[in-house]
Short mmCIF file of C-alpha atoms and ligand atoms in Angstrom, two decimals:
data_model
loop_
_atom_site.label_atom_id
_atom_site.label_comp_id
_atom_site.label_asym_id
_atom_site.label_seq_id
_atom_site.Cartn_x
_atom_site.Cartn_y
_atom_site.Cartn_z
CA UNK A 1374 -8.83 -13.39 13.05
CA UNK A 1375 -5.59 -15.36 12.96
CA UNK A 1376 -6.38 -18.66 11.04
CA UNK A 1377 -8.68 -19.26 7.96
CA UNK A 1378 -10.23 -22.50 6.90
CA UNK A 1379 -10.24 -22.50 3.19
CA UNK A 1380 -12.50 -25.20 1.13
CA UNK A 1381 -10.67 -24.96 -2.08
CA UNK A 1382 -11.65 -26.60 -6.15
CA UNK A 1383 -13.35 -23.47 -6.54
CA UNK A 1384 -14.62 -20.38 -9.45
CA UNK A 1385 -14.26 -17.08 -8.13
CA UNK A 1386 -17.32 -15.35 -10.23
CA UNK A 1387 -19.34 -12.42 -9.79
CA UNK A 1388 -19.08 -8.67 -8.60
CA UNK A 1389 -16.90 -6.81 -5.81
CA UNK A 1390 -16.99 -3.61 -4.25
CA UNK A 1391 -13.33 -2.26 -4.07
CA UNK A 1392 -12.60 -0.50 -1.16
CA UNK A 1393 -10.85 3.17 -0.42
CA UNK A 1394 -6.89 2.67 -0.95
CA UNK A 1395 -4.78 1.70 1.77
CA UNK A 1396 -1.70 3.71 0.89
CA UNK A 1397 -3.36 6.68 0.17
CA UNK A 1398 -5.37 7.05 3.21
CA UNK A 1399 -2.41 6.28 5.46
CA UNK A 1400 -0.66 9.11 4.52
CA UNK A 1401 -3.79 11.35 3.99
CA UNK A 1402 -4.32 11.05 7.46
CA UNK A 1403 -1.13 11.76 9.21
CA UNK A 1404 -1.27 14.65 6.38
CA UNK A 1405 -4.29 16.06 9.29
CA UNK A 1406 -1.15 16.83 11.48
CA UNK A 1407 -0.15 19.81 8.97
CA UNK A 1408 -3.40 21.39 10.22
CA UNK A 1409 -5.20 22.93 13.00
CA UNK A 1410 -8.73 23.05 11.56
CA UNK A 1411 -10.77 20.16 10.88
CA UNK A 1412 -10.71 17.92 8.19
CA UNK A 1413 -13.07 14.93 7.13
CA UNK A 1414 -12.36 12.00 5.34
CA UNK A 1415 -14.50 9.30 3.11
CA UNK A 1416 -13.91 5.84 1.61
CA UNK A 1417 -11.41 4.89 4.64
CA UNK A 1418 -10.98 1.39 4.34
CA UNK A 1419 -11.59 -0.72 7.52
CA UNK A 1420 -8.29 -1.94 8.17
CA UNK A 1421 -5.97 -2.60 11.17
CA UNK A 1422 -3.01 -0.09 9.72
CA UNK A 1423 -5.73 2.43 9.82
CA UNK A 1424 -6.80 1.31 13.44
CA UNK A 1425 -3.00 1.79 14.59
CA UNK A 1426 -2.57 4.53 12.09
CA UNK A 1427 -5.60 6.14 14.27
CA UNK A 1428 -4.81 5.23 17.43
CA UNK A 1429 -1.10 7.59 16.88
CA UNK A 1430 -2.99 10.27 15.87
CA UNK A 1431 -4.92 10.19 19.06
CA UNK A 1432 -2.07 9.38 20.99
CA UNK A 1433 -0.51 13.00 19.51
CA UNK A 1434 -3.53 14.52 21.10
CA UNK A 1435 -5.62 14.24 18.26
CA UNK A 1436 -9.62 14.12 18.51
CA UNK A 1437 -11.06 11.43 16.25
CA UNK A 1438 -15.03 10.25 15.15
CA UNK A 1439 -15.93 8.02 13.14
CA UNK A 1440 -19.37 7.45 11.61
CA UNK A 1441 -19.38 6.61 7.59
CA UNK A 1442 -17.02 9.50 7.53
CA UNK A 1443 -13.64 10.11 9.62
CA UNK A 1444 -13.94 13.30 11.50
CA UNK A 1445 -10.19 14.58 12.71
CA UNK A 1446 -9.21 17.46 14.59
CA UNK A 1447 -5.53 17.78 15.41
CA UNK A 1448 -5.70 21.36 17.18
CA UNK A 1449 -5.02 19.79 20.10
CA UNK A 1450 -1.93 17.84 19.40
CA UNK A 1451 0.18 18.61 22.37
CA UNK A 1452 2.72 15.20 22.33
CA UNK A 1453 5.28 15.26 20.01
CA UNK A 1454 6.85 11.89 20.20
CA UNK A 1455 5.54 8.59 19.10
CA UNK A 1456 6.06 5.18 21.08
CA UNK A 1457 7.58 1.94 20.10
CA UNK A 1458 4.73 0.19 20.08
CA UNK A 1459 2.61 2.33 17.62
CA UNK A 1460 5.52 3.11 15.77
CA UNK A 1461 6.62 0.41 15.04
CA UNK A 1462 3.91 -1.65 13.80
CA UNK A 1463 3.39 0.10 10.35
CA UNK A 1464 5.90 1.45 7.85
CA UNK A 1465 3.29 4.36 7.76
CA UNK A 1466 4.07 5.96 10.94
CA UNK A 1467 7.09 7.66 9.26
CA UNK A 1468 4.69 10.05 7.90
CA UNK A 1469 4.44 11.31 11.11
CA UNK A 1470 8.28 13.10 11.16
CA UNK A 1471 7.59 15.67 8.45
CA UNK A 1472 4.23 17.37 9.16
CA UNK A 1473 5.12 17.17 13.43
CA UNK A 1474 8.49 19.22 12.20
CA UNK A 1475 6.80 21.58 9.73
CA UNK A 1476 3.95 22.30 12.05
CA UNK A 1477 5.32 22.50 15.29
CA UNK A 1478 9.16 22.41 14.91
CA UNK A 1479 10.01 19.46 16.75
CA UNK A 1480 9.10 15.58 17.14
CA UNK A 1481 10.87 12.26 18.50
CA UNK A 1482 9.58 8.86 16.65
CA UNK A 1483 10.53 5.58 17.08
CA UNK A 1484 11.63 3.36 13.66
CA UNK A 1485 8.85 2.66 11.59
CA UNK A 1486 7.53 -1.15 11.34
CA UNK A 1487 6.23 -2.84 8.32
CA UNK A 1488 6.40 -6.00 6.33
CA UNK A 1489 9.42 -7.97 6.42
CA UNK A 1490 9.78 -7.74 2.59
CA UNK A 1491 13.38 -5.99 2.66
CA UNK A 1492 15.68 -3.77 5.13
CA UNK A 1493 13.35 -0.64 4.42
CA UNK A 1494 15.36 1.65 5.73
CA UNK A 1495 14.96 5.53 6.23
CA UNK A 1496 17.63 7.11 4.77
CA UNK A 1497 15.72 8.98 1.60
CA UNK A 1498 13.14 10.11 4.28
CA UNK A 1499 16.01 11.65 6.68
CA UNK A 1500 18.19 13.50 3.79
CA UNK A 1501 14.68 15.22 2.38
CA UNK A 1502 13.74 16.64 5.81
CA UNK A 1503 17.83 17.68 6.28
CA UNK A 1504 17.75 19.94 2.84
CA UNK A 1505 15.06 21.51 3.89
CA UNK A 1506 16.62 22.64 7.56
CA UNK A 1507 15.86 20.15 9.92
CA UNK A 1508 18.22 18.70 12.43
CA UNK A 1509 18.32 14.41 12.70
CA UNK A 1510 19.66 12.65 15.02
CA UNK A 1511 18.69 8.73 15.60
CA UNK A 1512 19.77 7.07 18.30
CA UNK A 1513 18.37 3.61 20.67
CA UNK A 1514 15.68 3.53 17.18
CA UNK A 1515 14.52 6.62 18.22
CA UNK A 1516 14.64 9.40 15.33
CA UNK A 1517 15.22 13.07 17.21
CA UNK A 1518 14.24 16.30 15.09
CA UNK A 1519 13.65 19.43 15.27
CA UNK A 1520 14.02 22.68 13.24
CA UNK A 1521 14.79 26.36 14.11
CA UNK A 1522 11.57 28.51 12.42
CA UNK A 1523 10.40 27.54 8.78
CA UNK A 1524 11.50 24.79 6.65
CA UNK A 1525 13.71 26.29 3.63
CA UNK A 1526 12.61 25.37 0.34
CA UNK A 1527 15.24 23.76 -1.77
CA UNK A 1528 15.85 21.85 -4.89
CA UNK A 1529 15.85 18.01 -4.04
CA UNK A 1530 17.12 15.14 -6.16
CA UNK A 1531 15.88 11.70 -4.92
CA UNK A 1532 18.63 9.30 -5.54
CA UNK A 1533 16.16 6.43 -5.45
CA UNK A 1534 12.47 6.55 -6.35
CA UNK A 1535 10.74 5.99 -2.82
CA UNK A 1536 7.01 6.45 -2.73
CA UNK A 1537 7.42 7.04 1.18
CA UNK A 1538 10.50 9.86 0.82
CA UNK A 1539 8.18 11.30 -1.72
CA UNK A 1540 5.57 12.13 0.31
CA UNK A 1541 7.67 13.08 3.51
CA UNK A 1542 9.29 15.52 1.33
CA UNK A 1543 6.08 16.94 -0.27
CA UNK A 1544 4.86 17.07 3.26
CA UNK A 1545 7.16 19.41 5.04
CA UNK A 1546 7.86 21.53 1.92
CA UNK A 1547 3.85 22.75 2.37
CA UNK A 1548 4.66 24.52 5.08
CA UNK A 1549 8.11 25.88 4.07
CA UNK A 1550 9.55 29.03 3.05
CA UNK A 1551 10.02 29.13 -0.79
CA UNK A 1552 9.91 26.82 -3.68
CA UNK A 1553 10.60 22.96 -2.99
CA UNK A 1554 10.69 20.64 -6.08
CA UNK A 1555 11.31 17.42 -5.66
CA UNK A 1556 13.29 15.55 -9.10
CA UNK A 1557 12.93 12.21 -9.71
CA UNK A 1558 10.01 11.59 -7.36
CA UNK A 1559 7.75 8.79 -7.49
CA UNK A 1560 4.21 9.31 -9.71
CA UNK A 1561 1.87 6.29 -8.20
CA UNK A 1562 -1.48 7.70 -7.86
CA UNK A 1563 -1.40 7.76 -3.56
CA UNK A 1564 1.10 10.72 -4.27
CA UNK A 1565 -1.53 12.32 -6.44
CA UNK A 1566 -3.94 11.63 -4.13
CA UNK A 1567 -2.07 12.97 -1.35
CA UNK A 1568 -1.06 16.27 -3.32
CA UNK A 1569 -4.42 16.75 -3.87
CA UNK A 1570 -5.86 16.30 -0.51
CA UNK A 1571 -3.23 19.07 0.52
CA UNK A 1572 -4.33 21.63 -1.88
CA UNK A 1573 -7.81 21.06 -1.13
CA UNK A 1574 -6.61 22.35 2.20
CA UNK A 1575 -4.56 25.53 0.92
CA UNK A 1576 -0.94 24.08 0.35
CA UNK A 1577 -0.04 25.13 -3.45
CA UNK A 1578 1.67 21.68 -5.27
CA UNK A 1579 1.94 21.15 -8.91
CA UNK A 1580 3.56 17.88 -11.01
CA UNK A 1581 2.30 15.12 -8.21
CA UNK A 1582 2.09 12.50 -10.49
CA UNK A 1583 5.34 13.55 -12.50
CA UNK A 1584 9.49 12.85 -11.68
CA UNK A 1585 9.00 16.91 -10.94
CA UNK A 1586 6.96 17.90 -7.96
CA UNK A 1587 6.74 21.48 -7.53
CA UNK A 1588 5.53 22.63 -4.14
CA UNK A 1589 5.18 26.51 -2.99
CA UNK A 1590 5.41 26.47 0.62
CA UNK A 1591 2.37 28.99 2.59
CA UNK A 1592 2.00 29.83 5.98
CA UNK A 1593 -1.05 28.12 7.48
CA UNK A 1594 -2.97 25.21 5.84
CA UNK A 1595 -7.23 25.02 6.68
CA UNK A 1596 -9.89 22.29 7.28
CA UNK A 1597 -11.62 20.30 4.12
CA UNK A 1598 -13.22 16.86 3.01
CA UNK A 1599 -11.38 14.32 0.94
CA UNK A 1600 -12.70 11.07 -0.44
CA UNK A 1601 -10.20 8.18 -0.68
CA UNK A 1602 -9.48 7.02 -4.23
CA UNK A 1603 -10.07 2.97 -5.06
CA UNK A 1604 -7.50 0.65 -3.84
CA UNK A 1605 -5.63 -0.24 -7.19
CA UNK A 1606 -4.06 -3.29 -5.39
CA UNK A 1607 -7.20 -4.54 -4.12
CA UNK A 1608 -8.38 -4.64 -7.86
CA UNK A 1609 -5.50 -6.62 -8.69
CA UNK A 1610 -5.87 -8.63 -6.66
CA UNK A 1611 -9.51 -9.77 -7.42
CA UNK A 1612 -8.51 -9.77 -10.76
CA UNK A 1613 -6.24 -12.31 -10.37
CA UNK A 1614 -8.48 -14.58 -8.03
CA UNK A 1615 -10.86 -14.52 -11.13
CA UNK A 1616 -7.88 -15.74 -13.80
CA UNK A 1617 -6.65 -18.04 -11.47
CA UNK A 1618 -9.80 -19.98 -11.15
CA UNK A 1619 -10.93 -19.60 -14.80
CA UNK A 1620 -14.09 -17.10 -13.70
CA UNK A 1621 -15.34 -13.62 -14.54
CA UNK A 1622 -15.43 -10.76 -12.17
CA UNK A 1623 -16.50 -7.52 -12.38
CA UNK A 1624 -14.67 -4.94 -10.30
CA UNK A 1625 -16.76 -2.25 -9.01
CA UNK A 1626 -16.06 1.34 -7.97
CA UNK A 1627 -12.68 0.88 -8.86
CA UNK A 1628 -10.46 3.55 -11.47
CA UNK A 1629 -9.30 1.45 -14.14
CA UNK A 1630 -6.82 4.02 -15.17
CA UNK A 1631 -4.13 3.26 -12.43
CA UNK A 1632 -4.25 -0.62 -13.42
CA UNK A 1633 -3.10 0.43 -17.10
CA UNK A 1634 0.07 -2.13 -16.58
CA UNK A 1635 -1.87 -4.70 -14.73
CA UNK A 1636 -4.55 -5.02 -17.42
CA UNK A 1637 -1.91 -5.39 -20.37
CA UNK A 1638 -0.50 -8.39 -18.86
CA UNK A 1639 -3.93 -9.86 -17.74
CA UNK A 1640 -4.97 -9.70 -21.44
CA UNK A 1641 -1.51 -11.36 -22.43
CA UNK A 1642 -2.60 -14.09 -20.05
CA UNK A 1643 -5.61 -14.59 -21.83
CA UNK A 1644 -8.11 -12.64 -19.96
CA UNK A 1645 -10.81 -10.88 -21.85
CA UNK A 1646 -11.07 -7.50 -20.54
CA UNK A 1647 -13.56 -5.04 -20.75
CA UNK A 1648 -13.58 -1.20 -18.46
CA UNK A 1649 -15.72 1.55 -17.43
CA UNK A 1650 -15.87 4.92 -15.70
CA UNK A 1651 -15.24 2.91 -12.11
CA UNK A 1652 -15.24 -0.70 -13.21
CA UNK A 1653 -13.52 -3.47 -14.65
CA UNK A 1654 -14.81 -6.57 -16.31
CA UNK A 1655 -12.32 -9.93 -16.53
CA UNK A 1656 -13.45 -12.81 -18.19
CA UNK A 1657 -11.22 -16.38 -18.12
CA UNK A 1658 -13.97 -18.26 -20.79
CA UNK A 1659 -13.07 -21.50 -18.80
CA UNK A 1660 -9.38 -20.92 -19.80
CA UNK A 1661 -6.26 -21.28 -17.68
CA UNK A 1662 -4.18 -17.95 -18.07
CA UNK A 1663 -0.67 -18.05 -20.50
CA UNK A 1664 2.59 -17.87 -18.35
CA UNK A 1665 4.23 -14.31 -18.12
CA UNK A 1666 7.35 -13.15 -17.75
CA UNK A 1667 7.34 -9.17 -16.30
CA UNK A 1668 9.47 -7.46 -14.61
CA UNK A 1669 7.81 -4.92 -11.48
CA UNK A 1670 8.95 -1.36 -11.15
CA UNK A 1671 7.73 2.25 -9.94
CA UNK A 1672 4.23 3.46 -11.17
CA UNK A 1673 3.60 2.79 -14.05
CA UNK A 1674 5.04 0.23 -14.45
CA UNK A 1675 4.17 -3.44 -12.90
CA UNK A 1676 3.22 -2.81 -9.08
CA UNK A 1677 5.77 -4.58 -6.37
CA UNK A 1678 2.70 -5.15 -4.73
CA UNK A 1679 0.96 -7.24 -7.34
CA UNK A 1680 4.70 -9.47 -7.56
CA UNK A 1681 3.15 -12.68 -5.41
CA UNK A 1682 -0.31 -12.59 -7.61
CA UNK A 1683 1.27 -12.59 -10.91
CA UNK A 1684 3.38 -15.55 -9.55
CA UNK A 1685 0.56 -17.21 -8.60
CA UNK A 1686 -0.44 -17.06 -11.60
CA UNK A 1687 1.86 -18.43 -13.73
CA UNK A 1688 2.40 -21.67 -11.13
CA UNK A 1689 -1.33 -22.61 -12.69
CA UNK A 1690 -0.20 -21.17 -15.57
CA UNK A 1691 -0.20 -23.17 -19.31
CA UNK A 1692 3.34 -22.63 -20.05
CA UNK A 1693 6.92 -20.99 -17.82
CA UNK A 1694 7.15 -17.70 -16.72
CA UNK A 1695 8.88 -15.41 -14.67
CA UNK A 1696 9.25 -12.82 -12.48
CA UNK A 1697 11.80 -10.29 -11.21
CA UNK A 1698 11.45 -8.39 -8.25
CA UNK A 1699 13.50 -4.63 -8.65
CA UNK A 1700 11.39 -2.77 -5.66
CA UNK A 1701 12.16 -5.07 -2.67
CA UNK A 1702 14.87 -7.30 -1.95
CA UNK A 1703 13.09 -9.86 0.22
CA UNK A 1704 9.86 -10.28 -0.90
CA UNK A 1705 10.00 -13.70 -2.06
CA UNK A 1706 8.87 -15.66 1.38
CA UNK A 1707 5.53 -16.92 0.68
CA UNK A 1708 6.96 -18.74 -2.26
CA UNK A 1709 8.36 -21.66 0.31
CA UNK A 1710 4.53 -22.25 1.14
CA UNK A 1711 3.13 -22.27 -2.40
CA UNK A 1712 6.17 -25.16 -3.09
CA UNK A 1713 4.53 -27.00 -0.14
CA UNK A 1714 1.12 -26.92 -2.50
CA UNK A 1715 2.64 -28.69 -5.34
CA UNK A 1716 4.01 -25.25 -6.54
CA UNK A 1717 6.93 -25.82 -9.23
CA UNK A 1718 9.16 -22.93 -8.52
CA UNK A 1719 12.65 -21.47 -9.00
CA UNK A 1720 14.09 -18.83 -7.00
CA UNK A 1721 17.60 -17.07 -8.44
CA UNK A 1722 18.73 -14.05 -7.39
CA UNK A 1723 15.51 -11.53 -7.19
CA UNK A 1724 13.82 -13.41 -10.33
CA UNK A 1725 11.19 -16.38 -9.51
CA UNK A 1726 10.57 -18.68 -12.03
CA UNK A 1727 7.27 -20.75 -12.12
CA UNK A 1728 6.64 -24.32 -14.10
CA UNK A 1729 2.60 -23.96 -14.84
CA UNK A 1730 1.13 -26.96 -13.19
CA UNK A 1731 -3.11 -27.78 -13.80
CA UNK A 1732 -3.74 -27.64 -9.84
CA UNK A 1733 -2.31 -27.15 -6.44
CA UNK A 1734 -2.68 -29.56 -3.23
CA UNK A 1735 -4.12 -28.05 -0.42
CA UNK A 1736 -1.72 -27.85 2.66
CA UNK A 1737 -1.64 -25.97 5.85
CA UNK A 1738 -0.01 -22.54 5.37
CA UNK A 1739 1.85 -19.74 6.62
CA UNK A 1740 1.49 -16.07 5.90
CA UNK A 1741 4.31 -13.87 6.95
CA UNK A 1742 3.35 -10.39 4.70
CA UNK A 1743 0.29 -8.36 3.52
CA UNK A 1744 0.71 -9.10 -0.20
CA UNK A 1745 1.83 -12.74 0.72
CA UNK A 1746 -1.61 -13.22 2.47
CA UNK A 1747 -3.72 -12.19 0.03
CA UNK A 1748 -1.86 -14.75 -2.25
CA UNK A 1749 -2.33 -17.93 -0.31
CA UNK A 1750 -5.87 -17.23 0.37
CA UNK A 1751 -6.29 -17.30 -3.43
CA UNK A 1752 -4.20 -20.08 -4.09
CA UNK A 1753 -6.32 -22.12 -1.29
CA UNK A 1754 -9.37 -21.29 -3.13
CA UNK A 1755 -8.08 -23.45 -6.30
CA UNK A 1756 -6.44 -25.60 -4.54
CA UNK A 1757 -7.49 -29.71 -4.15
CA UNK A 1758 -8.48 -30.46 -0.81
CA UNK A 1759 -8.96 -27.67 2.76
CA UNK A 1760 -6.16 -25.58 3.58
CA UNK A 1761 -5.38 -23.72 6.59
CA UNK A 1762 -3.76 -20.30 6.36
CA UNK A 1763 -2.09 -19.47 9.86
CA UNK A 1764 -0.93 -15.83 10.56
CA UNK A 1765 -4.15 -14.76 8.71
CA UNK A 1766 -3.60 -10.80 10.36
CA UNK A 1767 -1.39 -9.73 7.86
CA UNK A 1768 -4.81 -10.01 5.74
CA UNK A 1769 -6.45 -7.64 7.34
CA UNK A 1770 -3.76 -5.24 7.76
CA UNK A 1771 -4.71 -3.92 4.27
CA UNK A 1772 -7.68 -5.82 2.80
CA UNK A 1773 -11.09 -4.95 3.85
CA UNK A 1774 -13.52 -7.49 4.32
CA UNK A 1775 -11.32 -10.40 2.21
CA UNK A 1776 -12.96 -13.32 3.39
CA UNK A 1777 -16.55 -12.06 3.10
CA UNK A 1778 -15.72 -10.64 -0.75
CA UNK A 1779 -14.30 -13.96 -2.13
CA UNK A 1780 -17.38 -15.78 0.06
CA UNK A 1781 -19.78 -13.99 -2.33
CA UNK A 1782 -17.33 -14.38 -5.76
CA UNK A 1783 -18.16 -18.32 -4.27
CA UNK A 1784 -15.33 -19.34 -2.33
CA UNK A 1785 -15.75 -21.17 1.36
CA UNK A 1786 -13.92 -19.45 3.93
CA UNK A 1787 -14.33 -19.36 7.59
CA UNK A 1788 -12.54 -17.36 9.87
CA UNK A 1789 -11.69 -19.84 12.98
C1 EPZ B 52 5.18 2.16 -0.18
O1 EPZ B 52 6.17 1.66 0.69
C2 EPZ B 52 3.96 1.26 0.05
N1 EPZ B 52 3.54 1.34 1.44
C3 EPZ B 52 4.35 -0.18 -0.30
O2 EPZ B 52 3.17 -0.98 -0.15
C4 EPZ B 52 4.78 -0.24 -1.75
O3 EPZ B 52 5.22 -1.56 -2.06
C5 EPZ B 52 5.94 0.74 -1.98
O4 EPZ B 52 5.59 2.07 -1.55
C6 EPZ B 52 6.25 0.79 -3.47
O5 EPZ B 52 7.38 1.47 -3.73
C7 EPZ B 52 2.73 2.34 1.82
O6 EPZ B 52 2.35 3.21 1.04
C8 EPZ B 52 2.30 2.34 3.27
P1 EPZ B 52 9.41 3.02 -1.11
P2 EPZ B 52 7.53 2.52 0.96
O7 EPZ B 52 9.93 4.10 -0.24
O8 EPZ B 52 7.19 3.97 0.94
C9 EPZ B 52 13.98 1.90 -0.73
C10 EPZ B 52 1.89 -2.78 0.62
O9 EPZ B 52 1.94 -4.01 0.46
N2 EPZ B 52 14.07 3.02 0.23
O10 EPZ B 52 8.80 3.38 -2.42
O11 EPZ B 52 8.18 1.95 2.15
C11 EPZ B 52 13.13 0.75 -0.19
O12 EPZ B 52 13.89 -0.09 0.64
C12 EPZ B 52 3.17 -2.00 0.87
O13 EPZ B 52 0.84 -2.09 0.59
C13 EPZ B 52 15.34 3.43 0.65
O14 EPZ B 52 16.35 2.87 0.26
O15 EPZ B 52 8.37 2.12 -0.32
C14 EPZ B 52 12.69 0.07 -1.46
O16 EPZ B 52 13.73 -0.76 -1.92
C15 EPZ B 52 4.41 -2.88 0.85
N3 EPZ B 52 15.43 4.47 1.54
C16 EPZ B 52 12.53 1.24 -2.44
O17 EPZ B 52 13.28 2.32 -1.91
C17 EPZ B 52 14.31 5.13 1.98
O18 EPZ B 52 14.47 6.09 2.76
C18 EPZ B 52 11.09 1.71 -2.62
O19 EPZ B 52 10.57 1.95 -1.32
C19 EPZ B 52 13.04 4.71 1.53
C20 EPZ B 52 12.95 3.66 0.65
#
C-alpha cells in the first residue's frame, strides 16, 4: 500500500460512488465517548484514520463491531489517557480531551498528529475547554486535564475560526451546566453533522452551521444511529480528475449543496455542470479547463482542502492562474513534485501561481500529505509516460478505495 504504478495519457469518464465523510465521522465517533449507551453508525468510510481513530477508542476501553454498520459501546471506558503512538498519528485524536473531561472529569493525551501542512497547534482547543472550568496543563507533549464537577457554560469568542476548536468546544458544553454559545465558530457541514449526531442522542444545540452555536448543556446523553453525510472533498476531488483529463463524471450519492463554491469555479473553468438530489454531473466536452485565480477560506468559501486540485488544475490549464492559501501555512509541498512533471509554477509568499502547460511528463513522485496524494495520483493519470507515486499511505488515510474508483473512471493503477 506504499507505492502506486500509474499508466498515465488518460480520460477519467464515468460514475463514482462517494464515500461517508472523513471529517465528520472522525469526530462523530470520539463524540461515542460523551455516552454510556450504545450508539451505531453508517456510511463510515474505510480508511486508516478511522482504523487508528478505532483502535483509541478501544484502547479507552471501548467495545467495537463492525459489520456494514459500526456498533460502539463506550460504557466500559475505564483508561483515561491516550498513548503517543495513537495519539499522535491523527490530528483527530484531540477530540478525545473534551468528551473524556465532560464525561468523566479527567483525561491525559498525548499531542495530536496530522499532516505536515502547518504548525497546527492547540491553543483554540485548550482556551475553549479552560472557559468552561477545566484545568490544562501540558507538559513532555502530554496534555493533563481534569475538572472539579460540571463544565460551566459560558459565552466563548473564537479568536480564529478552527473547525477542530469548534467541535471540542461544542463537545464539552453538551454536558455542561448552563448555556454555552460559541461566536465566531466555524459552519462547514462536519460541524452540522456533528451537532446533529449529538442531538439525536439528547444534547440540545442550535446554530451548528452558523458563527453562533448555541448549546444547552443536560445531564446524561443516550444511545442512537447516525448515518455519515457524503465526503464533500472526495467529490472534489473526482471532479477535478474529470476536468483535468477533459472527461465527464457523474458523482453519485454525494450532497451537492456543500460544494456550492467548488461548482462556481468548476463552471468558470469551463465545466458544464449539471446536479441532483445526491449527484453531480461534470462535463469537460473535450475542453481543457480556463485558469483560475481563488482564494480558499472557511466554509463556504473555497475548501483548504481542495487548494492542491485547483492547482492542478490550472498547471494544465489554457491560460495563468493562481492560488492563495489563508487556512494553512505550509501546505504548498507537493508543488516541488508537480515542477519535476513539467509543472510551470511560482511559489510567493502563501499564493502559487501556475503557467497552463498542454501536458505533464511522467516522473517518479513523492507524496508527503493526504490532499497532496490525491493530487499526484491525478496528475499521473494525465501525465505522458508511467509514474511512480512513493509514500502512497497518505492516500488511504482519507480516501476510500482511490485506486479502484479512478480504475473504473479508466485510469491504470496498480498498487505494488
Ligand atoms: C480540520 O482540521 C480538518 N481535519 C482539515 O482537513 C481541514 O483542512 C481543516 O479543518 C479546515 O479548517 C479534520 O477534520 C480531521 P482548523 P483542523 O482548526 O481542525 C489554526 C484534511 O485534509 N488553529 O480549522 O486541524 C490552524 O493552525 C484535513 O482532511 C490554531 O491556530 O483545522 C489553521 O491555521 C487537513 N489553533 C486554522 O486554525 C488551534 O487551536 C484552521 O485550523 C486550532 C487551529
Amino acid at each position: 500500500m506504499n507505492k502506486l504504478c500509474i499508466q498515465g495519457n488518460k480520460h477519467l469518464n464515468g460514475n463514482v460512488i462517494i464515500s461517508g465523510s472523513k471529517n465528520a465521522a472522525l469526530p462523530i465517533l470520539f463524540m461515542t465517548i460523551l455516552t454510556e449507551e450504545k450508539i451505531k453508525i453508517s456510511n463510515v468510510p474505510n480508511l486508516t484514520d478511522i482504523q487508528i481513530a478505532l483502535k483509541l477508542l478501544i484502547h479507552l476501553g471501548a467495545k467495537i463491531k463492525k459489520d456494514k454498520i459500526l456498533h460502539i459501546d463506550t460504557s466500559s471506558i475505564n483508561i483515561f489517557c491516550a498513548p503517543y503512538y495513537l495519539i499522535n498519528k491523527i490530528r483527530a485524536s484531540i477530540w478525545t480531551l473534551g468528551p473524556l473531561l465532560a464525561r468523566f472529569r479527567k483525561a491525559k493525551i498525548f499531542l495530536p498528529g496530522g499532516c505536515k501542512i502547518g504548525s497546527r497547534p492547540i491553543d483554540l482547543h485548550i482556551h475553549g475547554l479552560t472557559q468552561l472550568g477545566a484545568t490544562i496543563n501540558i507538559n513532555k507533549n502530554y496534555i493533563n486535564a481534569h475538572v472539579k464537577g460540571r463544565f460551566q457554560g459560558k459565552y466563548i469568542f473564537m479568536e480564529k475560526i478552527s473547525v477542530g476548536a469548534t467541535i471540542t468546544i461544542m463537545s464539552a458544553a453538551t454536558l455542561a451546566e448552563g448555556l454555552t454559545i460559541i461566536d465566531n465558530a466555524a459552519c462547514e457541514p462536519e460541524i452540522i453533522d456533528t451537532a446533529k449526531f449529538l442531538n439525536s442522542i439528547g444534547a440540545n444545540i442550535t446554530g451548528a452551521g452558523s458563527k453562533k452555536i448555541y448549546i444547552h448543556g443536560v445531564l446524561k446523553l443516550k444511545g442512537g444511529t447516525h448515518k455519515i453525510i457524503p465526503d464533500r472533498i472526495e467529490t472534489g476531488t473526482f471532479l477535478i480528475g474529470a476536468t483535468i483529463s477533459k472527461g465527464y463524471i457523474i458523482c453519485h450519492k454525494t450532497e451537492p449543496k456543500h460544494l456550492t463554491n467548488v461548482l462556481i469555479h468548476l463552471s468558470k473553468s469551463g465545466a458544464k455542470i449539471t446536479t441532483g438530489k445526491d449527484w453531480i454531473k461534470l462535463d469537460m466536452r473535450g475542453k481543457r479547463p480556463k485558469s483560475l485565480n481563488i482564494k480558499t477560506a472557511p466554509y463556504p468559501g473555497l475548501p483548504t482542502d481542495m487548494q492542491s486540485q485547483f492547482t492542478l488544475l490550472n498547471i494544465i490549464s489554457t491560460g495563468v492562474g493562481s492560488i492563495t492559501e489563508t487556512i494553512f501555512e505550509n501546505r504548498f509541498i507537493y508543488a516541488s513534485e508537480l515542477i519535476k512533471m513539467g509543472a510551470k509554477i511560482k511559489i510567493k509568499n502563501n499564493t502559487i501561481t501556475s503557467f497552463g502547460i498542454p501536458k505533464l511528463i511522467s516522473s517518479d513522485v513523492l507524496c508527503s500529505d493526504l490532499r497532496g496524494s490525491a493530487t499526484l495520483i491525478l496528475a499521473s493519470c494525465i501525465a505522458i509516460g508511467v509514474t511512480i507515486v512513493n509514500h502512497a499511505h497518505h492516500l488511504f488515510r482519507g480516501y476510500d478505495s482511490f485506486p479502484d474508483k479512478l480504475n473504473k473512471l479508466g485510469a491504470d493503477i496498480k498498487i505494488i
